[in-house]
CSV table of C-alpha atoms in Angstrom, one decimal:
chain,number,residue,atom,x,y,z
M,13,MET,CA,144.8,-174.7,68.9
M,14,LEU,CA,142.6,-172.4,66.7
M,15,ARG,CA,141.1,-169.5,68.6
M,16,GLN,CA,139.2,-166.4,67.8
M,17,ILE,CA,141.1,-163.8,69.9
M,18,GLU,CA,142.1,-160.2,70.1
M,19,GLY,CA,145.5,-159.5,68.6
M,20,SER,CA,146.9,-158.0,71.8
M,21,ARG,CA,145.8,-161.0,73.8
M,22,ALA,CA,147.3,-163.4,71.2
M,23,VAL,CA,150.7,-161.6,71.5
M,24,ALA,CA,150.5,-161.6,75.3
M,25,GLU,CA,149.9,-165.3,75.4
M,26,ALA,CA,152.7,-166.0,72.9
M,27,VAL,CA,155.1,-163.9,75.0
M,28,ALA,CA,154.0,-165.9,78.1
M,29,LEU,CA,154.7,-169.1,76.2
M,30,CYS,CA,158.3,-167.9,75.7
M,31,ARG,CA,158.8,-168.0,79.5
M,32,PRO,CA,159.9,-164.4,80.2
M,33,GLU,CA,161.5,-163.7,83.5
M,34,VAL,CA,161.0,-160.0,83.7
M,35,ILE,CA,158.2,-158.0,82.1
M,36,CYS,CA,158.4,-154.2,82.4
M,37,ALA,CA,155.1,-152.4,81.8
M,38,TYR,CA,153.9,-148.9,81.3
M,39,PRO,CA,150.6,-148.3,79.6
M,40,ILE,CA,150.2,-146.3,76.4
M,41,SER,CA,147.6,-147.0,73.7
M,42,PRO,CA,147.4,-149.1,71.6
M,43,GLN,CA,149.8,-151.6,73.3
M,44,THR,CA,148.1,-151.4,76.8
M,45,HIS,CA,146.0,-154.6,76.3
M,46,ILE,CA,149.2,-156.6,75.8
M,47,VAL,CA,150.9,-155.7,79.1
M,48,GLU,CA,147.5,-155.8,80.9
M,49,ALA,CA,147.0,-159.4,79.8
M,50,LEU,CA,150.5,-160.3,80.8
M,51,GLY,CA,150.0,-158.7,84.2
M,52,GLU,CA,146.9,-160.8,84.7
M,53,MET,CA,148.7,-164.0,83.7
M,54,VAL,CA,151.7,-163.3,86.0
M,55,LYS,CA,149.4,-162.5,88.9
M,56,ALA,CA,147.4,-165.7,88.3
M,57,GLY,CA,150.7,-167.8,88.4
M,58,GLU,CA,150.3,-168.7,84.7
M,59,VAL,CA,153.8,-167.4,83.8
M,60,PRO,CA,156.2,-169.3,86.2
M,61,ARG,CA,159.3,-167.5,87.6
M,62,CYS,CA,158.3,-164.2,86.1
M,63,GLU,CA,158.4,-160.8,87.8
M,64,PHE,CA,156.0,-158.2,86.4
M,65,ILE,CA,157.3,-154.7,87.2
M,66,ASN,CA,155.1,-151.6,87.0
M,67,VAL,CA,157.3,-148.6,86.2
M,68,GLU,CA,156.7,-144.9,86.2
M,69,SER,CA,157.5,-144.2,82.5
M,70,GLU,CA,158.5,-145.7,79.2
M,71,PHE,CA,162.1,-144.6,79.8
M,72,ALA,CA,162.0,-146.6,83.1
M,73,ALA,CA,160.5,-149.6,81.3
M,74,MET,CA,163.4,-149.9,78.9
M,75,SER,CA,165.9,-149.1,81.7
M,76,VAL,CA,164.5,-151.9,83.9
M,77,ALA,CA,164.6,-154.2,80.8
M,78,ILE,CA,168.3,-153.3,80.3
M,79,GLY,CA,169.1,-154.1,83.9
M,80,ALA,CA,167.2,-157.4,83.9
M,81,SER,CA,168.7,-158.5,80.6
M,82,ALA,CA,172.2,-157.6,81.8
M,83,ALA,CA,171.6,-159.7,84.9
M,84,GLY,CA,170.8,-162.7,82.7
M,85,ALA,CA,167.0,-162.6,82.7
M,86,ARG,CA,164.8,-163.0,79.6
M,87,ALA,CA,163.2,-159.5,79.4
M,88,TYR,CA,160.2,-158.1,77.6
M,89,THR,CA,158.4,-154.8,77.3
M,90,ALA,CA,156.0,-153.0,74.9
M,91,THR,CA,155.3,-149.5,73.8
M,92,ALA,CA,154.0,-147.2,71.1
M,93,SER,CA,154.4,-143.7,69.6
M,94,GLN,CA,155.5,-141.0,72.0
M,95,GLY,CA,156.4,-143.8,74.5
M,96,LEU,CA,159.0,-145.1,72.1
M,97,LEU,CA,160.4,-141.6,71.7
M,98,TYR,CA,160.5,-141.2,75.4
M,99,MET,CA,162.7,-144.3,75.8
M,100,ALA,CA,164.8,-143.5,72.8
M,101,GLU,CA,168.0,-143.0,74.8
M,102,ALA,CA,167.6,-146.3,76.6
M,103,VAL,CA,166.6,-148.0,73.3
M,104,PHE,CA,170.0,-147.0,71.8
M,105,ASN,CA,171.7,-148.2,75.0
M,106,ALA,CA,170.0,-151.6,74.8
M,107,SER,CA,171.4,-152.3,71.4
M,108,GLY,CA,174.8,-150.7,72.1
M,109,LEU,CA,175.1,-153.1,75.1
M,110,GLY,CA,174.0,-156.1,73.0
M,111,LEU,CA,171.1,-157.1,75.2
M,112,PRO,CA,168.5,-159.5,73.7
M,113,ILE,CA,165.4,-157.7,74.9
M,114,VAL,CA,162.2,-158.3,72.9
M,115,MET,CA,159.8,-155.3,72.6
M,116,THR,CA,156.4,-155.0,70.9
M,117,VAL,CA,155.8,-151.7,69.2
M,118,ALA,CA,152.1,-151.2,68.5
M,119,ASN,CA,152.6,-148.7,65.7
M,120,ARG,CA,151.0,-145.4,66.1
M,121,ALA,CA,151.5,-141.8,64.7
M,122,ILE,CA,153.7,-139.3,66.5
M,123,GLY,CA,152.6,-135.8,67.3
M,124,ALA,CA,152.2,-132.9,67.2
M,125,PRO,CA,149.3,-132.7,66.7
M,126,ILE,CA,148.3,-135.6,68.9
M,127,ASN,CA,147.1,-138.6,67.0
M,128,ILE,CA,146.4,-142.1,68.5
M,129,TRP,CA,145.8,-143.9,65.2
M,130,ASN,CA,148.1,-146.1,63.2
M,131,ASP,CA,151.0,-145.3,61.0
M,132,HIS,CA,154.7,-146.4,61.0
M,133,THR,CA,156.3,-143.1,62.1
M,134,ASP,CA,157.3,-144.4,65.5
M,135,ALA,CA,159.2,-147.4,64.4
M,136,MET,CA,160.7,-145.7,61.5
M,137,SER,CA,162.1,-142.9,63.8
M,138,GLN,CA,164.2,-145.6,65.4
M,139,ARG,CA,165.2,-147.5,62.3
M,140,ASP,CA,168.9,-146.9,62.9
M,141,CYS,CA,169.0,-147.5,66.6
M,142,GLY,CA,170.6,-150.9,66.2
M,143,TRP,CA,167.5,-153.1,67.0
M,144,ILE,CA,166.3,-155.8,64.6
M,145,GLN,CA,162.9,-154.7,63.3
M,146,LEU,CA,160.2,-157.2,62.2
M,147,PHE,CA,156.9,-156.1,60.8
M,148,ALA,CA,153.7,-158.3,61.1
M,149,GLU,CA,151.1,-158.5,58.3
M,150,ASN,CA,148.4,-160.1,60.5
M,151,ASN,CA,147.8,-161.3,64.0
M,152,GLN,CA,149.0,-164.8,63.3
M,153,GLU,CA,152.3,-163.4,62.1
M,154,ALA,CA,152.5,-161.0,65.1
M,155,LEU,CA,152.1,-164.0,67.4
M,156,ASP,CA,154.7,-166.1,65.5
M,157,LEU,CA,157.3,-163.3,65.2
M,158,HIS,CA,157.5,-162.9,68.9
M,159,ILE,CA,158.5,-166.5,69.4
M,160,GLN,CA,161.1,-166.2,66.6
M,161,ALA,CA,162.3,-162.8,68.1
M,162,PHE,CA,163.3,-164.3,71.4
M,163,ARG,CA,165.4,-167.0,69.7
M,164,LEU,CA,166.9,-164.6,67.2
M,165,GLY,CA,167.8,-162.0,69.8
M,166,GLU,CA,169.3,-164.4,72.2
M,167,GLU,CA,171.4,-166.2,69.6
M,168,LEU,CA,172.9,-162.9,68.4
M,169,SER,CA,172.7,-161.0,71.7
M,170,LEU,CA,170.8,-158.2,70.0
M,171,PRO,CA,167.4,-156.6,70.9
M,172,VAL,CA,164.4,-157.2,68.6
M,173,MET,CA,161.5,-154.9,67.9
M,174,VAL,CA,158.3,-156.7,66.7
M,175,CYS,CA,156.1,-154.1,65.0
M,176,MET,CA,152.3,-154.6,64.7
M,177,ASP,CA,149.8,-152.0,63.5
M,178,GLY,CA,148.1,-150.3,66.3
M,179,PHE,CA,144.3,-150.9,66.6
M,180,ILE,CA,144.2,-152.5,63.1
M,181,LEU,CA,145.9,-155.6,64.5
M,182,THR,CA,146.2,-155.0,68.3
M,183,HIS,CA,142.4,-154.6,68.8
M,184,ALA,CA,141.2,-156.8,66.0
M,185,PHE,CA,139.7,-160.2,66.7
M,186,GLU,CA,141.0,-162.8,64.3
M,187,ARG,CA,141.4,-166.6,64.3
M,188,VAL,CA,144.9,-167.6,65.2
M,189,ASP,CA,146.6,-170.9,65.7
M,190,MET,CA,148.0,-170.7,69.3
M,191,PRO,CA,150.9,-173.1,69.8
M,192,SER,CA,151.3,-175.3,72.9
M,193,GLN,CA,153.9,-174.8,75.6
M,194,GLU,CA,155.6,-177.9,74.4
M,195,GLN,CA,155.9,-176.6,70.8
M,196,VAL,CA,157.4,-173.3,72.0
M,197,ASP,CA,159.8,-175.0,74.4
M,198,ALA,CA,161.0,-177.3,71.6
M,199,TYR,CA,161.7,-174.3,69.3
M,200,LEU,CA,163.0,-171.8,71.9
M,201,PRO,CA,165.8,-173.1,74.1
M,202,PRO,CA,166.3,-171.8,77.6
M,203,PHE,CA,168.0,-168.4,77.8
M,204,GLU,CA,171.8,-168.7,77.9
M,205,PRO,CA,173.1,-165.2,77.8
M,206,ARG,CA,176.3,-164.4,76.0
M,207,GLN,CA,177.1,-161.8,78.6
M,208,VAL,CA,175.9,-161.5,82.2
M,209,LEU,CA,176.6,-159.4,85.2
M,210,ASP,CA,178.0,-161.6,87.9
M,211,PRO,CA,179.0,-160.4,91.5
M,212,ALA,CA,181.7,-163.0,91.5
M,213,GLU,CA,183.3,-161.4,88.4
M,214,PRO,CA,182.5,-157.7,88.7
M,215,VAL,CA,182.7,-155.6,85.5
M,216,SER,CA,181.3,-152.3,84.2
M,217,ILE,CA,179.2,-152.1,81.1
M,218,GLY,CA,178.3,-149.1,79.1
M,219,ALA,CA,181.4,-147.2,80.2
M,220,MET,CA,183.2,-144.6,78.2
M,221,VAL,CA,184.7,-145.7,74.9
M,222,GLY,CA,186.9,-143.2,73.0
M,223,PRO,CA,187.8,-142.9,69.4
M,224,GLU,CA,190.3,-145.7,69.6
M,225,ALA,CA,187.5,-148.4,69.8
M,226,PHE,CA,184.1,-146.8,69.2
M,227,MET,CA,184.1,-147.5,65.5
M,228,GLU,CA,185.0,-151.1,66.0
M,229,VAL,CA,182.1,-151.5,68.5
M,230,ARG,CA,179.6,-150.0,66.1
M,231,TYR,CA,181.0,-152.2,63.3
M,232,LEU,CA,180.4,-155.3,65.4
M,233,ALA,CA,176.8,-154.3,66.0
M,234,HIS,CA,176.4,-154.0,62.2
M,235,ALA,CA,178.1,-157.3,61.7
M,236,LYS,CA,175.7,-159.0,64.1
M,237,GLN,CA,172.7,-157.5,62.2
M,238,MET,CA,174.2,-158.9,58.9
M,239,ARG,CA,174.4,-162.3,60.6
M,240,ALA,CA,170.7,-162.0,61.2
M,241,LEU,CA,170.1,-162.0,57.5
M,242,GLU,CA,171.8,-165.4,57.3
M,243,LEU,CA,169.9,-166.9,60.3
M,244,ILE,CA,166.3,-165.7,59.7
M,245,PRO,CA,165.5,-167.7,56.5
M,246,GLY,CA,166.7,-171.0,58.0
M,247,TRP,CA,164.9,-170.5,61.3
M,248,CYS,CA,161.8,-169.5,59.4
M,249,GLU,CA,161.9,-172.9,57.6
M,250,GLU,CA,162.5,-174.6,61.0
M,251,PHE,CA,159.5,-172.8,62.4
M,252,ARG,CA,157.4,-173.9,59.4
M,253,ARG,CA,158.3,-177.6,60.1
M,254,ALA,CA,157.7,-177.3,63.8
M,255,PHE,CA,154.5,-175.3,63.7
M,256,GLY,CA,153.0,-176.2,60.3
M,257,ARG,CA,152.8,-172.7,58.9
M,258,ASP,CA,155.0,-170.4,56.8
M,259,THR,CA,155.5,-167.1,58.7
M,260,GLY,CA,158.2,-164.6,59.2
M,261,GLY,CA,161.3,-164.7,57.1
M,262,LEU,CA,162.9,-161.7,55.4
M,263,VAL,CA,160.4,-160.9,52.6
M,264,HIS,CA,157.5,-162.7,50.9
M,265,THR,CA,156.2,-162.3,47.4
M,266,TYR,CA,152.7,-162.5,46.0
M,267,ARG,CA,151.9,-163.0,42.3
M,268,CYS,CA,155.3,-161.7,41.3
M,269,GLU,CA,156.3,-164.5,38.9
M,270,ASP,CA,155.4,-162.6,35.7
M,271,ALA,CA,154.8,-159.1,37.2
M,272,ASP,CA,156.4,-156.1,35.5
M,273,THR,CA,155.0,-153.8,38.3
M,274,ILE,CA,155.6,-154.7,41.9
M,275,VAL,CA,154.2,-153.0,45.0
M,276,VAL,CA,156.4,-153.0,48.1
M,277,ALA,CA,154.8,-152.5,51.5
M,278,LEU,CA,155.0,-153.5,55.2
M,279,GLY,CA,152.5,-154.4,57.8
M,280,SER,CA,148.7,-154.9,57.8
M,281,VAL,CA,148.1,-152.8,54.6
M,282,LEU,CA,149.5,-155.8,52.7
M,283,GLY,CA,146.1,-157.5,52.9
M,284,THR,CA,144.4,-154.6,51.2
M,285,VAL,CA,147.2,-154.4,48.6
M,286,LYS,CA,146.9,-158.1,47.7
M,287,ASP,CA,143.1,-157.8,47.3
M,288,THR,CA,143.6,-154.8,45.0
M,289,VAL,CA,146.2,-156.6,43.0
M,290,ASP,CA,143.9,-159.6,42.6
M,291,GLU,CA,141.2,-157.3,41.1
M,292,MET,CA,143.7,-155.8,38.8
M,293,ARG,CA,145.0,-159.2,37.7
M,294,GLU,CA,141.5,-160.1,36.7
M,295,ARG,CA,141.6,-157.2,34.3
M,296,GLY,CA,144.9,-158.3,32.8
M,297,ALA,CA,147.4,-156.2,34.7
M,298,LYS,CA,150.8,-157.9,35.4
M,299,ILE,CA,151.3,-156.6,39.0
M,300,GLY,CA,152.5,-158.3,42.1
M,301,VAL,CA,153.4,-157.6,45.8
M,302,LEU,CA,156.6,-157.7,47.8
M,303,GLY,CA,156.0,-157.7,51.6
M,304,ILE,CA,158.9,-156.7,53.8
M,305,THR,CA,158.9,-158.6,57.1
M,306,CYS,CA,162.5,-157.8,58.2
M,307,PHE,CA,163.1,-154.0,57.8
M,308,ARG,CA,166.2,-154.0,59.9
M,309,PRO,CA,168.6,-155.4,59.0
M,310,TRP,CA,167.6,-154.4,55.4
M,311,PRO,CA,167.4,-157.6,53.3
M,312,SER,CA,169.0,-156.0,50.3
M,313,ALA,CA,169.8,-159.3,48.4
M,314,ALA,CA,166.3,-160.7,48.9
M,315,VAL,CA,164.7,-157.4,47.7
M,316,ARG,CA,167.0,-157.2,44.7
M,317,SER,CA,166.1,-160.8,43.7
M,318,ALA,CA,162.4,-160.2,44.1
M,319,LEU,CA,162.5,-157.1,42.0
M,320,ALA,CA,164.9,-158.4,39.4
M,321,HIS,CA,162.3,-158.6,36.6
M,322,ALA,CA,160.2,-155.6,37.5
M,323,THR,CA,160.3,-152.5,35.3
M,324,ARG,CA,158.3,-150.4,37.7
M,325,VAL,CA,158.2,-150.4,41.6
M,326,ILE,CA,155.6,-148.7,43.7
M,327,VAL,CA,156.6,-148.4,47.4
M,328,LEU,CA,153.5,-147.9,49.6
M,329,GLU,CA,154.6,-146.5,53.0
M,330,LYS,CA,152.8,-145.4,56.1
M,331,SER,CA,155.5,-142.9,57.2
M,332,LEU,CA,157.0,-139.7,55.8
M,333,ALA,CA,160.6,-138.4,55.9
M,334,VAL,CA,159.6,-134.7,56.0
M,335,GLY,CA,161.7,-132.8,53.4
M,336,LEU,CA,162.5,-136.0,51.5
M,337,GLY,CA,159.5,-138.2,51.0
M,338,GLY,CA,159.9,-142.0,51.3
M,339,ILE,CA,161.8,-143.9,54.0
M,340,VAL,CA,161.2,-147.5,52.7
M,341,SER,CA,161.6,-146.4,49.1
M,342,THR,CA,165.0,-144.9,49.9
M,343,ASN,CA,166.0,-148.4,51.0
M,344,VAL,CA,164.4,-150.0,48.0
M,345,ARG,CA,166.3,-147.9,45.6
M,346,THR,CA,169.6,-149.2,47.1
M,347,SER,CA,168.5,-152.7,46.2
M,348,TYR,CA,166.8,-152.2,42.8
M,349,SER,CA,168.9,-152.8,39.8
M,350,GLY,CA,166.6,-151.0,37.4
M,351,ARG,CA,166.3,-147.2,36.8
M,352,ALA,CA,166.1,-145.1,39.9
M,353,ASP,CA,163.2,-143.1,38.4
M,354,ALA,CA,161.2,-146.4,38.1
M,355,VAL,CA,160.7,-146.4,41.8
M,356,HIS,CA,157.6,-144.5,42.9
M,357,THR,CA,156.8,-143.5,46.5
M,358,VAL,CA,153.2,-143.5,47.7
M,359,ILE,CA,152.7,-142.1,51.2
M,360,ALA,CA,149.5,-143.4,52.6
M,361,GLY,CA,147.6,-143.9,55.8
M,362,LEU,CA,149.3,-141.2,57.9
M,363,GLY,CA,147.6,-140.8,61.2
M,364,GLY,CA,145.1,-143.6,60.5
M,365,ARG,CA,143.8,-142.2,57.1
M,366,ALA,CA,141.9,-145.0,55.5
M,367,ILE,CA,143.6,-146.9,52.7
M,368,THR,CA,140.9,-148.2,50.4
M,369,ARG,CA,141.1,-150.6,47.5
M,370,ALA,CA,139.6,-147.9,45.3
M,371,SER,CA,142.4,-145.4,46.2
M,372,LEU,CA,145.1,-148.0,45.7
M,373,ALA,CA,143.6,-149.2,42.4
M,374,HIS,CA,143.7,-145.6,41.2
M,375,ALA,CA,147.3,-145.1,42.2
M,376,PHE,CA,148.4,-148.4,40.7
M,377,GLY,CA,146.5,-147.7,37.5
M,378,GLU,CA,148.2,-144.3,37.3
M,379,ALA,CA,151.6,-146.1,37.6
M,380,LEU,CA,150.7,-148.6,34.9
M,381,ASP,CA,149.7,-145.8,32.6
M,382,GLY,CA,153.0,-143.9,33.3
M,383,ARG,CA,151.3,-141.0,35.0
M,384,LEU,CA,152.2,-141.7,38.7
M,385,GLU,CA,154.4,-138.9,40.2
M,386,PRO,CA,157.7,-139.9,41.8
M,387,LEU,CA,156.1,-138.9,45.2
M,388,THR,CA,152.4,-139.2,45.8
M,389,PHE,CA,150.3,-138.6,48.9
M,390,LEU,CA,147.3,-141.0,48.7
M,391,ALA,CA,143.9,-139.4,49.3
M,392,LEU,CA,145.4,-136.0,50.1
M,393,ASP,CA,142.8,-133.2,50.4
M,394,ARG,CA,144.4,-130.8,48.0
M,395,PRO,CA,141.9,-127.9,48.4
M,396,LEU,CA,142.3,-128.1,52.2
M,397,VAL,CA,146.1,-127.9,51.8
M,398,GLU,CA,145.9,-125.0,49.3
M,399,ARG,CA,143.6,-123.1,51.6
M,400,ALA,CA,146.2,-123.5,54.5
M,401,LEU,CA,149.1,-122.4,52.2
M,402,ALA,CA,147.2,-119.4,51.0
M,403,ARG,CA,146.4,-118.3,54.6
M,404,GLU,CA,150.2,-118.4,55.4
M,405,ARG,CA,151.0,-116.3,52.4
M,406,GLU,CA,148.4,-113.7,53.2
M,407,VAL,CA,148.5,-113.4,57.0
M,408,ARG,CA,151.7,-113.2,59.0
M,409,ARG,CA,150.0,-114.3,62.2
M,410,SER,CA,148.3,-117.2,60.5
M,411,GLY,CA,148.1,-119.4,63.6
M,412,PRO,CA,148.6,-123.1,64.2
M,413,LEU,CA,148.2,-125.4,61.1
M,414,ALA,CA,146.4,-128.2,62.7
M,415,GLU,CA,143.7,-126.1,64.4
M,416,ASN,CA,143.2,-124.0,61.3
M,417,ILE,CA,142.7,-127.1,59.2
M,418,LEU,CA,140.2,-128.5,61.7
M,419,ARG,CA,138.3,-125.1,61.6
M,420,ASP,CA,138.3,-125.3,57.8
M,421,LEU,CA,136.9,-128.8,57.9
M,422,ARG,CA,134.0,-127.7,60.1
M,423,THR,CA,133.4,-124.7,57.7
M,424,VAL,CA,133.3,-127.0,54.7
M,425,ALA,CA,131.0,-129.4,56.6
M,426,SER,CA,128.6,-126.6,57.5
M,427,ARG,CA,128.5,-125.4,53.9
M,428,VAL,CA,127.8,-128.9,52.6
M,429,GLY,CA,125.0,-129.2,55.1
């Protein structure tokens, strides 16, 4: 059924259709609307046999999800930003225990300084925690990926993180095709856990494991993620046949057939990137787009195939590995068969900074002309940065960076006025 609906509400209703049995909730923007909506539905009796548990922290939310999943319940939670960091210990435990919890991460910047707007720093900080990570381009894909996440996680007995851009998607009203309960039930079988705590057969989980077995345990977690690379394409096709739309998968390409330059990106920015590429195509540029849906496990073979004929790769990423540069581009380089120096990193949108078609067209044009630096910060205010660096060189007690920059911005604004 086609509906005009907020992204958070669409995800909440999709999760409800998956028949969760335990939902653990702690509010943090911008995911709060998701668990609020689920709480309302559970209270109204619209999610049968489901317990909605209000907890006192994000760490508690993941801990309760771990207990519920270990007891054989289909478990769900959601978080963002500092909340994901607060539950980090339990996030690692969930994957180490092999529990198929599904969690929405409404991507948001991490402080300090405090910032509530969107980038991918939170999810990227947990990229090696052992969870499958899926990134949604739009609200329809966010809805669909949650349905696929429950099936994937429960087949492999691994937790799955569905990442959707905070505010850009969570608070945006878009038209989505909401499936029926019958459709979801046909695609997602009842939960049959591969492991479960049973009082009749008592066992400890998460106990001490020494050097004699720890590497093997970690290897098996890696092997299960590699298995996901085999399952996801087939289940994506099955989803297309069942629901009538192509969504999810490992990667998706756009106008790449004859492209010698390909832009790689994740999440909602792909829409703006595609619009920019369309405009450049009209002017004769041979440029295409590779969207990454599955970031963990990294789909190396699919990326290598998509970039096989590209002579230049631009990786647009909304996160920063401080002291290195690109996170996604580091992964891309492992899968690109061309020259390493042909992969360019463009850091964009940090802390919610606008990513415009004009700024993208300029960066892409620089790349086509051979002038794009290996590492570029899109729309960076260079004079502002230089002023801050000069202050640190000249004054020992130069003060906090963020507050000084805000003061400089007010000074600049007053001079302009």
